[in-house]
Short mmCIF file of C-alpha atoms in Angstrom, two decimals:
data_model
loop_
_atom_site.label_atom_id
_atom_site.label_comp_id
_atom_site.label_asym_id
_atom_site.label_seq_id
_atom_site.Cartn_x
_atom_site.Cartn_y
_atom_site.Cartn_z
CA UNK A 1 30.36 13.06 20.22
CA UNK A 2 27.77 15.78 19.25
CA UNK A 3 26.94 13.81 16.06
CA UNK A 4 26.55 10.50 17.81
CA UNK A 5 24.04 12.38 20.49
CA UNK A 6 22.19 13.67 17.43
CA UNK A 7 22.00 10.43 15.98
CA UNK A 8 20.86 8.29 19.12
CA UNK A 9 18.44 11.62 19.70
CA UNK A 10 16.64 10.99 15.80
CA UNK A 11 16.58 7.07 16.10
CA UNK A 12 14.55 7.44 19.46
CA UNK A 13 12.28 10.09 18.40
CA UNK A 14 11.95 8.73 15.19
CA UNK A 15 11.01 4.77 16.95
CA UNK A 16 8.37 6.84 19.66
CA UNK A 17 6.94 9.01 16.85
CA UNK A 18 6.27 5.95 14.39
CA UNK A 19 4.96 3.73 17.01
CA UNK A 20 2.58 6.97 18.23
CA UNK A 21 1.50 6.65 14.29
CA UNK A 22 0.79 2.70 14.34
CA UNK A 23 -1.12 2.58 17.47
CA UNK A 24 -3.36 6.07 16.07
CA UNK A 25 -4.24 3.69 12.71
CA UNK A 26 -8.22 3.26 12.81
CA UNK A 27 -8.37 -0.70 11.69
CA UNK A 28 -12.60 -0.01 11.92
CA UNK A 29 -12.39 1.60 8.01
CA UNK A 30 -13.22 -1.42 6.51
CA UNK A 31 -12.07 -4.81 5.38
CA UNK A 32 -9.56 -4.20 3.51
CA UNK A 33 -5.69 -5.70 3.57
CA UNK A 34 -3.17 -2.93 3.95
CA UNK A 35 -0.25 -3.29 1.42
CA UNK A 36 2.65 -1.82 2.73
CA UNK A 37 4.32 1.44 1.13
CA UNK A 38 7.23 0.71 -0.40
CA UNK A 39 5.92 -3.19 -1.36
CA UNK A 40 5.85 -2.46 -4.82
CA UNK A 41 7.56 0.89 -6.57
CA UNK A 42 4.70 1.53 -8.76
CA UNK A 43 1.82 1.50 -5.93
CA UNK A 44 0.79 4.86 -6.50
CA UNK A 45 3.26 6.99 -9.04
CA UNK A 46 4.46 4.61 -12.02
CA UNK A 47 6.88 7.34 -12.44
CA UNK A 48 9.14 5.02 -10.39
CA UNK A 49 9.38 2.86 -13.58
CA UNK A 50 12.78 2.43 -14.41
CA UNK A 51 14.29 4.48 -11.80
CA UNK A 52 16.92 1.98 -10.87
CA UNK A 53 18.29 2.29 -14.26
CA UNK A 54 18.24 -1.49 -14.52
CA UNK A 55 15.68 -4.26 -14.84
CA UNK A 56 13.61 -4.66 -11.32
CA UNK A 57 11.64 -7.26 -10.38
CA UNK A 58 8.91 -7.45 -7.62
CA UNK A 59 6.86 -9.55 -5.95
CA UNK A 60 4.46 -8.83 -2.92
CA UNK A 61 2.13 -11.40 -1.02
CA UNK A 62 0.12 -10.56 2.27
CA UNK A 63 -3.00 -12.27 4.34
CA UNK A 64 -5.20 -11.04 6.82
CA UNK A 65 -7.00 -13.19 9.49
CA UNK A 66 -9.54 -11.84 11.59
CA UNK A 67 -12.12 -13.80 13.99
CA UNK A 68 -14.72 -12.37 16.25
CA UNK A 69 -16.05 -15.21 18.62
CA UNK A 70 -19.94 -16.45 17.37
CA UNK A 71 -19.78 -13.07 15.31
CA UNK A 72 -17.76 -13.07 12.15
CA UNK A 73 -14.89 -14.78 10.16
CA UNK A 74 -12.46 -12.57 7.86
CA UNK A 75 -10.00 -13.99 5.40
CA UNK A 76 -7.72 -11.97 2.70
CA UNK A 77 -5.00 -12.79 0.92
CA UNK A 78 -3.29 -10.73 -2.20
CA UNK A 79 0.02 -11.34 -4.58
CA UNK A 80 1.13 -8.71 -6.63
CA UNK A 81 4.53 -8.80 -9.69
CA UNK A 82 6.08 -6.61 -11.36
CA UNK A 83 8.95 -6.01 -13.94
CA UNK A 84 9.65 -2.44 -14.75
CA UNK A 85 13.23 -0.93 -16.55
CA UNK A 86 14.70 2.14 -17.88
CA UNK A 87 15.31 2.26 -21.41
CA UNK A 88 17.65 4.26 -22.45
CA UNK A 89 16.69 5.18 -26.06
CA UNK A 90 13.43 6.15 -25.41
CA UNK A 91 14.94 7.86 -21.67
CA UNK A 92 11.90 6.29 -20.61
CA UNK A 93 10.59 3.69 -17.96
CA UNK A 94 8.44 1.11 -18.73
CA UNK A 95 6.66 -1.02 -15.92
CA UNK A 96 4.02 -3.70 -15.96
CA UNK A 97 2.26 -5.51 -12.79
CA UNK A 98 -0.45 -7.63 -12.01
CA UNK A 99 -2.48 -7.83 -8.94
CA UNK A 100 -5.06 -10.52 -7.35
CA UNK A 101 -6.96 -10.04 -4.37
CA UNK A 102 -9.70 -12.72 -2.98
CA UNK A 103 -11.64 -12.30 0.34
CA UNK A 104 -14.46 -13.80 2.30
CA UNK A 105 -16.33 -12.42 5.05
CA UNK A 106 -18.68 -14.96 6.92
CA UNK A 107 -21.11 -13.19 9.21
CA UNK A 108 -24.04 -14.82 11.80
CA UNK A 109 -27.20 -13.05 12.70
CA UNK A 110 -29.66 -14.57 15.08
CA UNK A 111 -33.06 -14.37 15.61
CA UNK A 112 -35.31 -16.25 17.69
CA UNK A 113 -35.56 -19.68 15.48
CA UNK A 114 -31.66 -19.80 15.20
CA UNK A 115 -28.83 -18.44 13.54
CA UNK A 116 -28.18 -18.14 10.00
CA UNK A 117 -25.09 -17.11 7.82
CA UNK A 118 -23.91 -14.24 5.87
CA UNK A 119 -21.04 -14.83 3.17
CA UNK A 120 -19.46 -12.33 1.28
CA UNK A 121 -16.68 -13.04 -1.85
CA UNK A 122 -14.91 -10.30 -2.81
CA UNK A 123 -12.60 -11.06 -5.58
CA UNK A 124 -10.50 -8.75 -8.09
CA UNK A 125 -7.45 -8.80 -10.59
CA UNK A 126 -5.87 -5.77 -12.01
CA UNK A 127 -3.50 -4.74 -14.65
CA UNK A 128 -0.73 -2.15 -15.07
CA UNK A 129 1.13 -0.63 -17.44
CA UNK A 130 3.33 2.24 -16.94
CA UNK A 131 4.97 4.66 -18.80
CA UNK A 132 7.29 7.05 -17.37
CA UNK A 133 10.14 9.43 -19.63
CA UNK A 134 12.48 10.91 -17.57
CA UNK A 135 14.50 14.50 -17.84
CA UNK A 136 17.81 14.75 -15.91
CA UNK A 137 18.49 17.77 -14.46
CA UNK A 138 22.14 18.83 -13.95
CA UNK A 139 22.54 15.09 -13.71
CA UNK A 140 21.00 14.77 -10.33
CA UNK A 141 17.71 15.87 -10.49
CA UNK A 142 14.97 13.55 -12.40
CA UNK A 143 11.41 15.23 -13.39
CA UNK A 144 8.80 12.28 -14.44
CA UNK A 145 5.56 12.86 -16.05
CA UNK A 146 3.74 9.80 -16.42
CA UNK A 147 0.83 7.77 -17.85
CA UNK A 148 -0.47 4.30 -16.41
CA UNK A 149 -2.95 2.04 -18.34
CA UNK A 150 -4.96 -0.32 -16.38
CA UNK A 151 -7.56 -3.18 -16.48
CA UNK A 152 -9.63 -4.09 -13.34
CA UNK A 153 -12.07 -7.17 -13.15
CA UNK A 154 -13.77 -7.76 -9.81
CA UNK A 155 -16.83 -9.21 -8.11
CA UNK A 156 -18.57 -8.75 -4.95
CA UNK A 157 -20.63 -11.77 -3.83
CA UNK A 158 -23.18 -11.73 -0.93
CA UNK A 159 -25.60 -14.66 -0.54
CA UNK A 160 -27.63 -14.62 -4.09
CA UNK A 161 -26.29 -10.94 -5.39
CA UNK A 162 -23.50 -10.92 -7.29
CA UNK A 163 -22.16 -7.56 -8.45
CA UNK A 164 -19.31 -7.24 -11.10
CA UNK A 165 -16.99 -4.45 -12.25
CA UNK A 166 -14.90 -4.82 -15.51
CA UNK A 167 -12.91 -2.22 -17.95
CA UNK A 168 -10.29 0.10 -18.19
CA UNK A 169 -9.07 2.92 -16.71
CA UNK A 170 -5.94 5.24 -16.31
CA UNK A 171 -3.79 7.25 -14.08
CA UNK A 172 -1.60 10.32 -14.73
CA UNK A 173 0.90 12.44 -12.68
CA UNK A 174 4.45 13.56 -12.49
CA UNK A 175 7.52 13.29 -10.08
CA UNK A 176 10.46 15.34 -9.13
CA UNK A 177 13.32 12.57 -7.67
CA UNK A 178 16.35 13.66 -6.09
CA UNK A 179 19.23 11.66 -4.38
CA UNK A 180 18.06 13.11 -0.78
CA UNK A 181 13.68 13.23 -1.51
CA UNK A 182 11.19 12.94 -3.87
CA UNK A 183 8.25 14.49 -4.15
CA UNK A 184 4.63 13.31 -6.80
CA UNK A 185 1.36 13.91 -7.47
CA UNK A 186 -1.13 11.70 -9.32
CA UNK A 187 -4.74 11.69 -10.24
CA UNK A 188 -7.24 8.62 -11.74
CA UNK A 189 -8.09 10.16 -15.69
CA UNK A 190 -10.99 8.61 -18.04
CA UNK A 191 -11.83 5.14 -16.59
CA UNK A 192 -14.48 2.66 -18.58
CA UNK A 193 -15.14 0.39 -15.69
CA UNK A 194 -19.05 -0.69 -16.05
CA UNK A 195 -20.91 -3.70 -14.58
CA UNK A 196 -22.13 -6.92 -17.14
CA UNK A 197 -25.53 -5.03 -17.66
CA UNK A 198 -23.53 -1.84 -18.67
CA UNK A 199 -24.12 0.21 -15.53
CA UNK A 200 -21.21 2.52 -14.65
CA UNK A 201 -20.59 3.05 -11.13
CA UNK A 202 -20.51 6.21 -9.31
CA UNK A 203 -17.14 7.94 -10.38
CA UNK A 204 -14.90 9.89 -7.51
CA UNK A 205 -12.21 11.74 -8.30
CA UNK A 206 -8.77 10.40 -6.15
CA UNK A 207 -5.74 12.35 -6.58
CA UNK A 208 -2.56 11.62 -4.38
CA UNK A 209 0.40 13.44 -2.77
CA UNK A 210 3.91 11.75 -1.90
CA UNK A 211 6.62 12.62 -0.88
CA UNK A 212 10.16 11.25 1.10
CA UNK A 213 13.11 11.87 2.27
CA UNK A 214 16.47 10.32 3.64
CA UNK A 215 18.07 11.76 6.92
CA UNK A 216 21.97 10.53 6.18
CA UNK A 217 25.05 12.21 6.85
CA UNK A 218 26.26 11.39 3.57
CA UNK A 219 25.96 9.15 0.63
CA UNK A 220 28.14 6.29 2.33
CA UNK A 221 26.93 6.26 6.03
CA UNK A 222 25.93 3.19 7.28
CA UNK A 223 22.88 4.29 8.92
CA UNK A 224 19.89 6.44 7.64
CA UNK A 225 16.26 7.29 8.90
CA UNK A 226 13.73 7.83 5.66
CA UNK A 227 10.20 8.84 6.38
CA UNK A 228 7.31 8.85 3.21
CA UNK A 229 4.01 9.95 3.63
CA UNK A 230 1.06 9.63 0.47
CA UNK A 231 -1.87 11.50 1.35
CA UNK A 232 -5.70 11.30 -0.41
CA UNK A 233 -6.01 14.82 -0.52
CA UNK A 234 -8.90 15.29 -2.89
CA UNK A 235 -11.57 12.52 -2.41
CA UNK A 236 -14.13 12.67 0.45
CA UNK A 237 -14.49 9.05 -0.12
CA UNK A 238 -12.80 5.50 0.68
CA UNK A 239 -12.44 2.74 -1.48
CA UNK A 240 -13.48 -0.31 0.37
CA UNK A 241 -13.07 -3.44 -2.39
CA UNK A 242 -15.24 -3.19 -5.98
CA UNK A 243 -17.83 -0.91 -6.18
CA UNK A 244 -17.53 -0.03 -2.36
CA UNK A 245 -16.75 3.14 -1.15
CA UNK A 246 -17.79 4.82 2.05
CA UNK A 247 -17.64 8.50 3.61
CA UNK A 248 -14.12 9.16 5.15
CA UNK A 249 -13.13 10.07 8.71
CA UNK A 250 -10.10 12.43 8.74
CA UNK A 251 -7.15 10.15 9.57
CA UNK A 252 -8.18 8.34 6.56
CA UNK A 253 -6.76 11.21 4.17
CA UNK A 254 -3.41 9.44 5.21
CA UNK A 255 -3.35 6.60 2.57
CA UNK A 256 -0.29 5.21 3.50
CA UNK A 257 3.05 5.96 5.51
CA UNK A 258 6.97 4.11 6.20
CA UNK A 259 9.07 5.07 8.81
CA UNK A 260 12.38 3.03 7.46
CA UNK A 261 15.66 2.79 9.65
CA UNK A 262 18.58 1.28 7.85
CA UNK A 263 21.72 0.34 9.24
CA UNK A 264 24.11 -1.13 7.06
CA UNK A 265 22.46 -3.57 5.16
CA UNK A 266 19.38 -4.27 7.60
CA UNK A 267 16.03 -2.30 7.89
CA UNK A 268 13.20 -1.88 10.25
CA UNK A 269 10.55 0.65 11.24
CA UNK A 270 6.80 0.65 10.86
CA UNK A 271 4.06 1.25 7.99
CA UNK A 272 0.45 1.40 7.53
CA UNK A 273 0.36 -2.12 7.73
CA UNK A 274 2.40 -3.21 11.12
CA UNK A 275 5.92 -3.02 12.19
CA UNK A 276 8.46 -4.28 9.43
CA UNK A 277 12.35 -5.66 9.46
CA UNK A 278 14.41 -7.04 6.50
CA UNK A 279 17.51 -6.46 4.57
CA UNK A 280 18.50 -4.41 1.89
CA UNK A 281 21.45 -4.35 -0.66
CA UNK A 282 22.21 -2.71 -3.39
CA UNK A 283 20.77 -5.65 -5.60
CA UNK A 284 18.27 -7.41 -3.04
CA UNK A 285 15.90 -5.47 -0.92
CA UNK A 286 13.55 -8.26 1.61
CA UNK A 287 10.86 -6.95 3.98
CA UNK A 288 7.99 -8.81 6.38
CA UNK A 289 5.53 -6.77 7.75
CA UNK A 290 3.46 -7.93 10.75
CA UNK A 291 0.60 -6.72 12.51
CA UNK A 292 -0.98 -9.04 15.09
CA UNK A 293 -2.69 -6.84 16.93
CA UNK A 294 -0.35 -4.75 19.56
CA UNK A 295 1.66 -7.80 20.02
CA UNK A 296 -1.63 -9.80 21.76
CA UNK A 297 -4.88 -11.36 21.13
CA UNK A 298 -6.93 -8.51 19.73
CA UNK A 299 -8.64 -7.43 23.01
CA UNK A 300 -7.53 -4.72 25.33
CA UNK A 301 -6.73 -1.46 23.06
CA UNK A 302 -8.64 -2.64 20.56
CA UNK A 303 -11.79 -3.64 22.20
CA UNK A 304 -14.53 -1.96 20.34
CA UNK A 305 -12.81 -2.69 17.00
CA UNK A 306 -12.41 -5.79 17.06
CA UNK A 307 -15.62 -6.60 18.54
CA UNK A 308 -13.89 -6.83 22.13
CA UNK A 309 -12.67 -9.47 24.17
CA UNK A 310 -11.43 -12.46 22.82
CA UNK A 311 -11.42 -10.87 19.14
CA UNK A 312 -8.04 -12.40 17.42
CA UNK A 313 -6.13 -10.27 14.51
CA UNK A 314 -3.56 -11.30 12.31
CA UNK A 315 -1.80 -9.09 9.53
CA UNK A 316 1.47 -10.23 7.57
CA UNK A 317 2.92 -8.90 4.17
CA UNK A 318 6.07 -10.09 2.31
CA UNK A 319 7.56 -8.15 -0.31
CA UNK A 320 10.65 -9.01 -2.64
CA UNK A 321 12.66 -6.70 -4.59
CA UNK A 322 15.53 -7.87 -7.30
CA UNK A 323 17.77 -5.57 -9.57
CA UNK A 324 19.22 -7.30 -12.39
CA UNK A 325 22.60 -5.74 -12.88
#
């Protein structure tokens, strides 16, 4: 009976706190879509590579959709796959992903003689590879250094200037995975990213903190509440899109959060991108994300935002996960 209180007593704090969280998010930090933690394993540790021990396979897709009355138009869209696996001769996990992103922002500004448009095309693909060896620990503990190689080629578009970013770059960090939490840290290393003309743009240094962990009353239960967190804890600046960056408010250290119920073989909860539900096996793992803007039409709580009555706000993200086993 005690147990069952306890339970009921986590679920409810655990709903009120993450819904405290989602309705705190600042959605005025730019226009940027908000991939959901958890979307793709290798997001921002590619010591996750190979973790299940078998061949994964990932694919992510989201849109956003914003529209400000005789003000502005905002479209985004992104896909993201990826194919990572443990191999066991090497005890090492090898990953590889690719990511697209495309965006257009169209703007009107008046003056006396009429009004006249604003269009910005923002536009990227990047390239991962990641290489993770892993060192078991009594047979339950995992420690993960790991490298990532990467190649980003983007452009940002407005009216007649056209500014480009292309080259290579790398990330480095290590993990400690257990069955109950996990806990990483990763940093950007040497990058070569440099416009056509061979300017470089101006370098921060990003490192990250994450870190989980799964409430369960044992291996078997049917239901569990798992909480992640990755913070920006070194950077005092935002990455916008290519080449845009901007100074950050406080809240914006938080990169990225999941509150995740599971019961049996169905999940829900809420993330830096909206509220999510799916299902989750030991094979398949599907989750939608939406964010539509406090369930209404964009005004009200978000007025100010938004740009205030009559605003409309649209967020979705899929995600697909498949073990081959």
């Amino acid at each position: 009976m005690l147990h069952s209180y306890l339970k009921a007593g986590i679920f409810w704090c655990g709903m009120l706190l993450s819904l405290s969280c989602y309705g705190q998010r600042d959605l005025s930090r730019g226009v940027r879509l908000h991939e959901p933690l958890g979307s793709m394993p290798t997001q921002y540790t590619g010591a996750f590579a190979g973790e299940t021990g078998s061949p994964r396979l990932n694919l992510y897709t989201g849109y956003v959709w914003r529209h400000f009355p005789s003000r502005e138009r905002i479209n985004f869209y992104a896909f993201a796959l990826s194919y990572d696996q443990f191999i066991p001769a090497l005890r090492t996990g090898i990953g590889f992903s690719a990511h697209r992103r495309a965006g257009r922002i169209e703007q009107l500004s008046d003056n006396q003689e009429g009004y006249y448009p604003s269009v910005l095309d923002l536009r990227d693909q990047y390239y991962a590879l990641d290489i993770a060896p892993k060192f078991s620990i009594k047979g339950k503990y995992t420690l993960s250094p790991f490298i990532t190689l990467n190649y980003l080629k983007g452009s940002n578009k407005q009216n007649w200037l056209d500014y480009q970013l292309e080259g290579f770059g790398s990330r480095l960090g290590i993990l400690w995975n257990t069955p109950k939490y996990y806990i990483g840290y990763s940093f950007n290393g040497i990058d070569g990213y440099q416009a056509p003309d061979g300017r470089k743009p101006q370098k921060h240094f990003t490192s990250y903190l994450q870190a989980g962990y799964t409430f369960q009353k044992s291996s078997d239960a049917n239901f569990s509440v798992t909480p992640q967190l990755v913070l920006l804890i070194t950077s005092p600046y935002h990455k916008y899109g290519v080449g845009v960056y901007a100074k950050n408010k406080l809240d914006q250290y938080v990169e990225a959060f999941n509150l995740n119920f599971r019961y049996k073989q169905f999940i829900w909860g809420v993330n830096n991108a909206g509220i999510h539900l799916g299902f989750q096996s030991e094979r398949l793992r599907l989750m939608l994300t939406n964010d539509s803007g406090y369930f209404g039409d964009g005004a009200g709580g978000r007025k100010g935002i938004l740009g205030g009555q009559g605003a409309t706000y649209y967020e979705g993200n899929l995600s697909l996960r498949y073990v081959f086993k």
